Short mmCIF file of C-alpha atoms in Angstrom, two decimals:
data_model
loop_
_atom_site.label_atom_id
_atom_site.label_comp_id
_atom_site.label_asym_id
_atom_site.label_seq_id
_atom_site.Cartn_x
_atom_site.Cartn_y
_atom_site.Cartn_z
CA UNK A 1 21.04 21.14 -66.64
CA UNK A 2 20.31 18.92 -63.84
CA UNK A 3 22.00 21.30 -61.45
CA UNK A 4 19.78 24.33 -63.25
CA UNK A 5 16.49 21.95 -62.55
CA UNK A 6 17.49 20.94 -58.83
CA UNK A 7 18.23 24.88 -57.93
CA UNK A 8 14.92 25.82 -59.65
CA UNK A 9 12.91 23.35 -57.68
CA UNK A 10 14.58 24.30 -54.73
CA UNK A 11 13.53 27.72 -55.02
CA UNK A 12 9.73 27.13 -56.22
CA UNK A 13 9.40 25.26 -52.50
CA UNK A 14 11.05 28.00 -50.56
CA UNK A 15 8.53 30.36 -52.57
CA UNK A 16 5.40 28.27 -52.07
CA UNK A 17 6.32 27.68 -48.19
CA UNK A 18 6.45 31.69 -47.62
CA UNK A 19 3.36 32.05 -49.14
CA UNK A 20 1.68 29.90 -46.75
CA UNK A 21 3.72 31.40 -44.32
CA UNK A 22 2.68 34.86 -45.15
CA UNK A 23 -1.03 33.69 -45.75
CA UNK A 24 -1.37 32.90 -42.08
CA UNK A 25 0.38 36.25 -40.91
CA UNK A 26 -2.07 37.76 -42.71
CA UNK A 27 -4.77 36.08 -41.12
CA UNK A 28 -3.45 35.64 -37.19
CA UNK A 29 -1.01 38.22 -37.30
CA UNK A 30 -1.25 41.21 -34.62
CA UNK A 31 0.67 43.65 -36.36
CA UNK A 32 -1.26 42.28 -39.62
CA UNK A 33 -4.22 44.25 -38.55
CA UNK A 34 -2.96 46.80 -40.52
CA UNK A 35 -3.35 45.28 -43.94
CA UNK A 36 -6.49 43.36 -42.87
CA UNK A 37 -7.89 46.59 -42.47
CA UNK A 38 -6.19 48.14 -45.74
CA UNK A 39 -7.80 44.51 -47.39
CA UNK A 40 -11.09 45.79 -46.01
CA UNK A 41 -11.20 49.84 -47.18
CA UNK A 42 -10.43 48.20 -50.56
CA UNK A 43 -12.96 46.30 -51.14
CA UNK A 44 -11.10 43.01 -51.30
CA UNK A 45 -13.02 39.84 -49.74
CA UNK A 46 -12.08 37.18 -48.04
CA UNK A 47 -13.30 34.58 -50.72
CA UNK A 48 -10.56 36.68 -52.98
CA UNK A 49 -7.69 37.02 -49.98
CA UNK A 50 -7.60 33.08 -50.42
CA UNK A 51 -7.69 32.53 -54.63
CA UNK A 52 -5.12 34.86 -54.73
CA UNK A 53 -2.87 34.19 -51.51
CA UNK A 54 -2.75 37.61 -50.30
CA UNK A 55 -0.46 37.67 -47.65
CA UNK A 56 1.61 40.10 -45.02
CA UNK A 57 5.52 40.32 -44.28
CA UNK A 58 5.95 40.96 -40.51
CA UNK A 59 7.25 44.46 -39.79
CA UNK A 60 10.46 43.70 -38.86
CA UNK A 61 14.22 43.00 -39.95
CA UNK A 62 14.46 39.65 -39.70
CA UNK A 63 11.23 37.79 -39.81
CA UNK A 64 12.07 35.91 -43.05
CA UNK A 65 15.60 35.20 -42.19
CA UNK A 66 14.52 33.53 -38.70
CA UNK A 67 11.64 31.14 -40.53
CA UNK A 68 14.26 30.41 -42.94
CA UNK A 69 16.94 29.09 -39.98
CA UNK A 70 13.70 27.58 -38.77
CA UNK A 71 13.36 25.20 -41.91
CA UNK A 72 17.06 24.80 -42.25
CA UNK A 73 17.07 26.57 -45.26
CA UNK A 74 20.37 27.31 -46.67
CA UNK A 75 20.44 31.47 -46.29
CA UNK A 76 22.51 32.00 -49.43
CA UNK A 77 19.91 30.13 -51.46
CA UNK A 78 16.88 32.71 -49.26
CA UNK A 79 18.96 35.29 -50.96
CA UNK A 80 19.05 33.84 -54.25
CA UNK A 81 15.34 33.85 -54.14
CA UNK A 82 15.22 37.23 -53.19
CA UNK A 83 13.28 36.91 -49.90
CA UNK A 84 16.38 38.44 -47.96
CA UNK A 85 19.54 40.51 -48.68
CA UNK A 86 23.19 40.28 -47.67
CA UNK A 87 24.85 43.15 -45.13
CA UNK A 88 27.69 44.65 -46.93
CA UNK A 89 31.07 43.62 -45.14
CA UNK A 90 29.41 41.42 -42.69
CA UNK A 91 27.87 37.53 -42.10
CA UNK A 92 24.49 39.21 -41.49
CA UNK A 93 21.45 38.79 -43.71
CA UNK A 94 18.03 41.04 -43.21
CA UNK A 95 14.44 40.86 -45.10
CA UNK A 96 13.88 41.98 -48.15
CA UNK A 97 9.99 42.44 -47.98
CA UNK A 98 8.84 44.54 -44.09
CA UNK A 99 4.98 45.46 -43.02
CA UNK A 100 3.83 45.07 -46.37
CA UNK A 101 0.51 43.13 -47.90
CA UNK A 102 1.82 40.66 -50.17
CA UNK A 103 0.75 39.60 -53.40
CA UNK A 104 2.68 36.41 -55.06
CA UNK A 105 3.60 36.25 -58.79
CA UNK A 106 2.58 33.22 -60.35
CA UNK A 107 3.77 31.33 -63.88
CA UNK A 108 1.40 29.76 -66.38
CA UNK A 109 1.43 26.90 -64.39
CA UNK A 110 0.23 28.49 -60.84
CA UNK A 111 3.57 28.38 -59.03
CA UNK A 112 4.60 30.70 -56.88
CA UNK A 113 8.05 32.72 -58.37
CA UNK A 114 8.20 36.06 -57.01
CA UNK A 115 6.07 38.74 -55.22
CA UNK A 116 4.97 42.40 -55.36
CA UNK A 117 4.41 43.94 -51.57
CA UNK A 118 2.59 46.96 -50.56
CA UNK A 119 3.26 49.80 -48.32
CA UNK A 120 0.73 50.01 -45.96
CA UNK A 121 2.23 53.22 -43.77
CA UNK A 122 2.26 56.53 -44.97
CA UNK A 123 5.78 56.43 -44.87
CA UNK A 124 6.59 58.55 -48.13
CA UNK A 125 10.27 57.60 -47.93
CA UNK A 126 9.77 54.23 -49.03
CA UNK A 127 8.58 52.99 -52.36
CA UNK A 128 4.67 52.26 -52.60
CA UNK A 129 5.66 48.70 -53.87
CA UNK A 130 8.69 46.45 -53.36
CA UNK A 131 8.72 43.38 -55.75
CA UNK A 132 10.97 40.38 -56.02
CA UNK A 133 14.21 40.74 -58.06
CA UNK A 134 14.82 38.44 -61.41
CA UNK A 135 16.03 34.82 -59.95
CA UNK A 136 16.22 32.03 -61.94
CA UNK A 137 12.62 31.43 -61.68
CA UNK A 138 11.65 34.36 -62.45
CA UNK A 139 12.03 37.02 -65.25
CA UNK A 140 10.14 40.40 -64.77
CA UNK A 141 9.38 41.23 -68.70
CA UNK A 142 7.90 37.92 -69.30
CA UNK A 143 5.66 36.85 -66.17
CA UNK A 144 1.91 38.38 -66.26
CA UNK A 145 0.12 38.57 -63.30
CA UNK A 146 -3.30 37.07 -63.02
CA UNK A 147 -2.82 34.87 -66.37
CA UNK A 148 -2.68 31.49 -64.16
CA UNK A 149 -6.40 32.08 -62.96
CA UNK A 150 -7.55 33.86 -66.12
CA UNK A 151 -6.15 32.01 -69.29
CA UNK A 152 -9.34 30.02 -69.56
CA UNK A 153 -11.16 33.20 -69.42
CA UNK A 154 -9.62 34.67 -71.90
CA UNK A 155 -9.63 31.99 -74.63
CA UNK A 156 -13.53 32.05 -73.94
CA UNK A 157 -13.84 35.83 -74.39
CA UNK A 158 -11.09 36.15 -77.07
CA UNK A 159 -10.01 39.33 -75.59
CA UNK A 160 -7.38 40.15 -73.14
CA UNK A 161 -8.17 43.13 -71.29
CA UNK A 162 -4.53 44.79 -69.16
CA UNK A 163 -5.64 46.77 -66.25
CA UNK A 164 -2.48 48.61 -64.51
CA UNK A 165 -2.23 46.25 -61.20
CA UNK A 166 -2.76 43.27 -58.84
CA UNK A 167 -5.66 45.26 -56.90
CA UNK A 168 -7.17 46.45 -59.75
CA UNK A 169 -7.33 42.81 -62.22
CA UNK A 170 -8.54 41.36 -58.02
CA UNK A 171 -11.17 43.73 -58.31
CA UNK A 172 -12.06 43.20 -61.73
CA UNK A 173 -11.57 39.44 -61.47
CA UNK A 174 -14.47 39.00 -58.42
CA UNK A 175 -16.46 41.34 -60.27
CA UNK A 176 -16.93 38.79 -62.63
CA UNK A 177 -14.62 40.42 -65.32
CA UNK A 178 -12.50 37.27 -65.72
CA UNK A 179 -10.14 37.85 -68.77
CA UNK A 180 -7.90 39.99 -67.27
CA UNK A 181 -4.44 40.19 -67.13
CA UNK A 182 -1.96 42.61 -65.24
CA UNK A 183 1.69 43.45 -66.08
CA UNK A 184 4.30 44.02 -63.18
CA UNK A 185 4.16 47.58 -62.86
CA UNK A 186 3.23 49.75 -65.60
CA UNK A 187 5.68 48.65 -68.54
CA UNK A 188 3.63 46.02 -70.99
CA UNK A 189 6.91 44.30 -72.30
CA UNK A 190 7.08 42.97 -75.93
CA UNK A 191 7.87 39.64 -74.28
CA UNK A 192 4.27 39.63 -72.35
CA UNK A 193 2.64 40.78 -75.72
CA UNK A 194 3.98 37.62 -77.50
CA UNK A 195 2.43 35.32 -74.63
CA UNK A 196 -0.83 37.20 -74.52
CA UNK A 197 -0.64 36.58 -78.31
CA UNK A 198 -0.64 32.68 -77.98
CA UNK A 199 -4.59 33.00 -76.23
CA UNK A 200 -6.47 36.18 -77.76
CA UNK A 201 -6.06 38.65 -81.10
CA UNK A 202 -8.06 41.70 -79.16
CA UNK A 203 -6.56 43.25 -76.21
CA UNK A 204 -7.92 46.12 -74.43
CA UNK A 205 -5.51 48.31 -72.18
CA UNK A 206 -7.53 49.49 -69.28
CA UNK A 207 -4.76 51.46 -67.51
CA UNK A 208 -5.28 54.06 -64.24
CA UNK A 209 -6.90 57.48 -65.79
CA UNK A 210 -4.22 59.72 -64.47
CA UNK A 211 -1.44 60.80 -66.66
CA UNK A 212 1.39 58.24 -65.66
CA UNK A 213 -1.37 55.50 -66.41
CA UNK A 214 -2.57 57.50 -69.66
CA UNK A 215 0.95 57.28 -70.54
CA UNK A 216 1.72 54.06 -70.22
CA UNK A 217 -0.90 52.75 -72.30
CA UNK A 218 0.27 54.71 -74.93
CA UNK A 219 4.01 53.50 -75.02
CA UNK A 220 2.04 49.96 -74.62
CA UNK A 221 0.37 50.45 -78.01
CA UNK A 222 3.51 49.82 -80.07
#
């Protein structure tokens, strides 16, 4: 248990120090020009760049794995947080997360324990979002994105309402629309019902109104 708790810990710091560390590539960056700019078409201000620690993951190979040497983080334990990956048949590690606006997943509590990054080329080979593996901080079907900032919200409004994504509850969320919460991706798990459960009995799904999002919220509804 202690062992469990230790590892745990461990991996909450390294998560909370790359957020800091991808908050100020975002902000001093050259190459983060890119998704200052992306920030900026979107709508997204500054004042909301900082509440929700929007950040950017240099474009290159090993970015993470060289600021991880740098703090004399153990690279095996990088790995187990799922900030890097392991070359097959070889001593070599290489980043997980390349040129792409981050956006960390928080718990209940506010920590940081994984993150969801953003394309920002056109490149259609790669997928539009990359997001952290399950670690043992972090379990995809049971952390809700946004809830940290909005629980208070919603226990004033007694309704939850699920939009489809981070930009879209950040947009609804400076709008003023405060009790909003967002699933990771587009699948509403039973497990995120439950804890939506413990703060509101109404929840309106305000999903994207193309068909993927149309159908979504329909396989949501059970």
């Amino acid at each position: 248990d202690q062992e469990s708790r230790d590892l745990k810990a461990r991996l909450l710091e390294i998560h909370e120090q790359i957020t800091a560390r991808w908050q100020l590539a975002l902000e001093t960056d050259a190459g983060g020009q890119t998704a200052r700019d992306y920030l900026a078409r979107r709508g997204v201000s500054a004042e909301a760049v900082k509440l929700f620690r929007i950040g950017y993951a240099p474009d290159l190979w090993d970015d993470s794995v060289n600021w991880a040497k740098s703090k004399n983080y153990d690279l095996s334990l990088v790995e187990q947080a799922g900030l890097i990956l392991h070359k097959e048949g070889s001593q070599h590690y290489y980043d997980r997360f390349r040129g792409r606006l981050m956006f960390p997943i928080c718990d209940e509590q506010g920590r940081v324990v994984a993150f969801s990054g953003r394309v920002l080329s056109g490149d259609e080979k790669t997928a539009k979002y990359v997001n952290s593996p399950e670690t043992p901080i972090f379990t995809k079907g049971k952390v809700i994105f946004g809830l940290d900032k909005s629980k208070r919200h919603l226990l004033e409004a007694g309704a939850a309402v699920v939009c489809e994504g981070q930009l879209d509850l950040i947009a609804c969320f400076m709008s003023g629309v405060r009790n909003v919460v967002a699933p990771q991706g587009t699948a509403f798990t039973s497990d995120q019902a439950r804890t939506i459960k413990r703060y509101v009995e109404e929840v309106v799904l305000c999903f994207d109104a193309d068909e993927a999002g149309q159908n979504a919220a329909v396989r949501s509804l059970d």
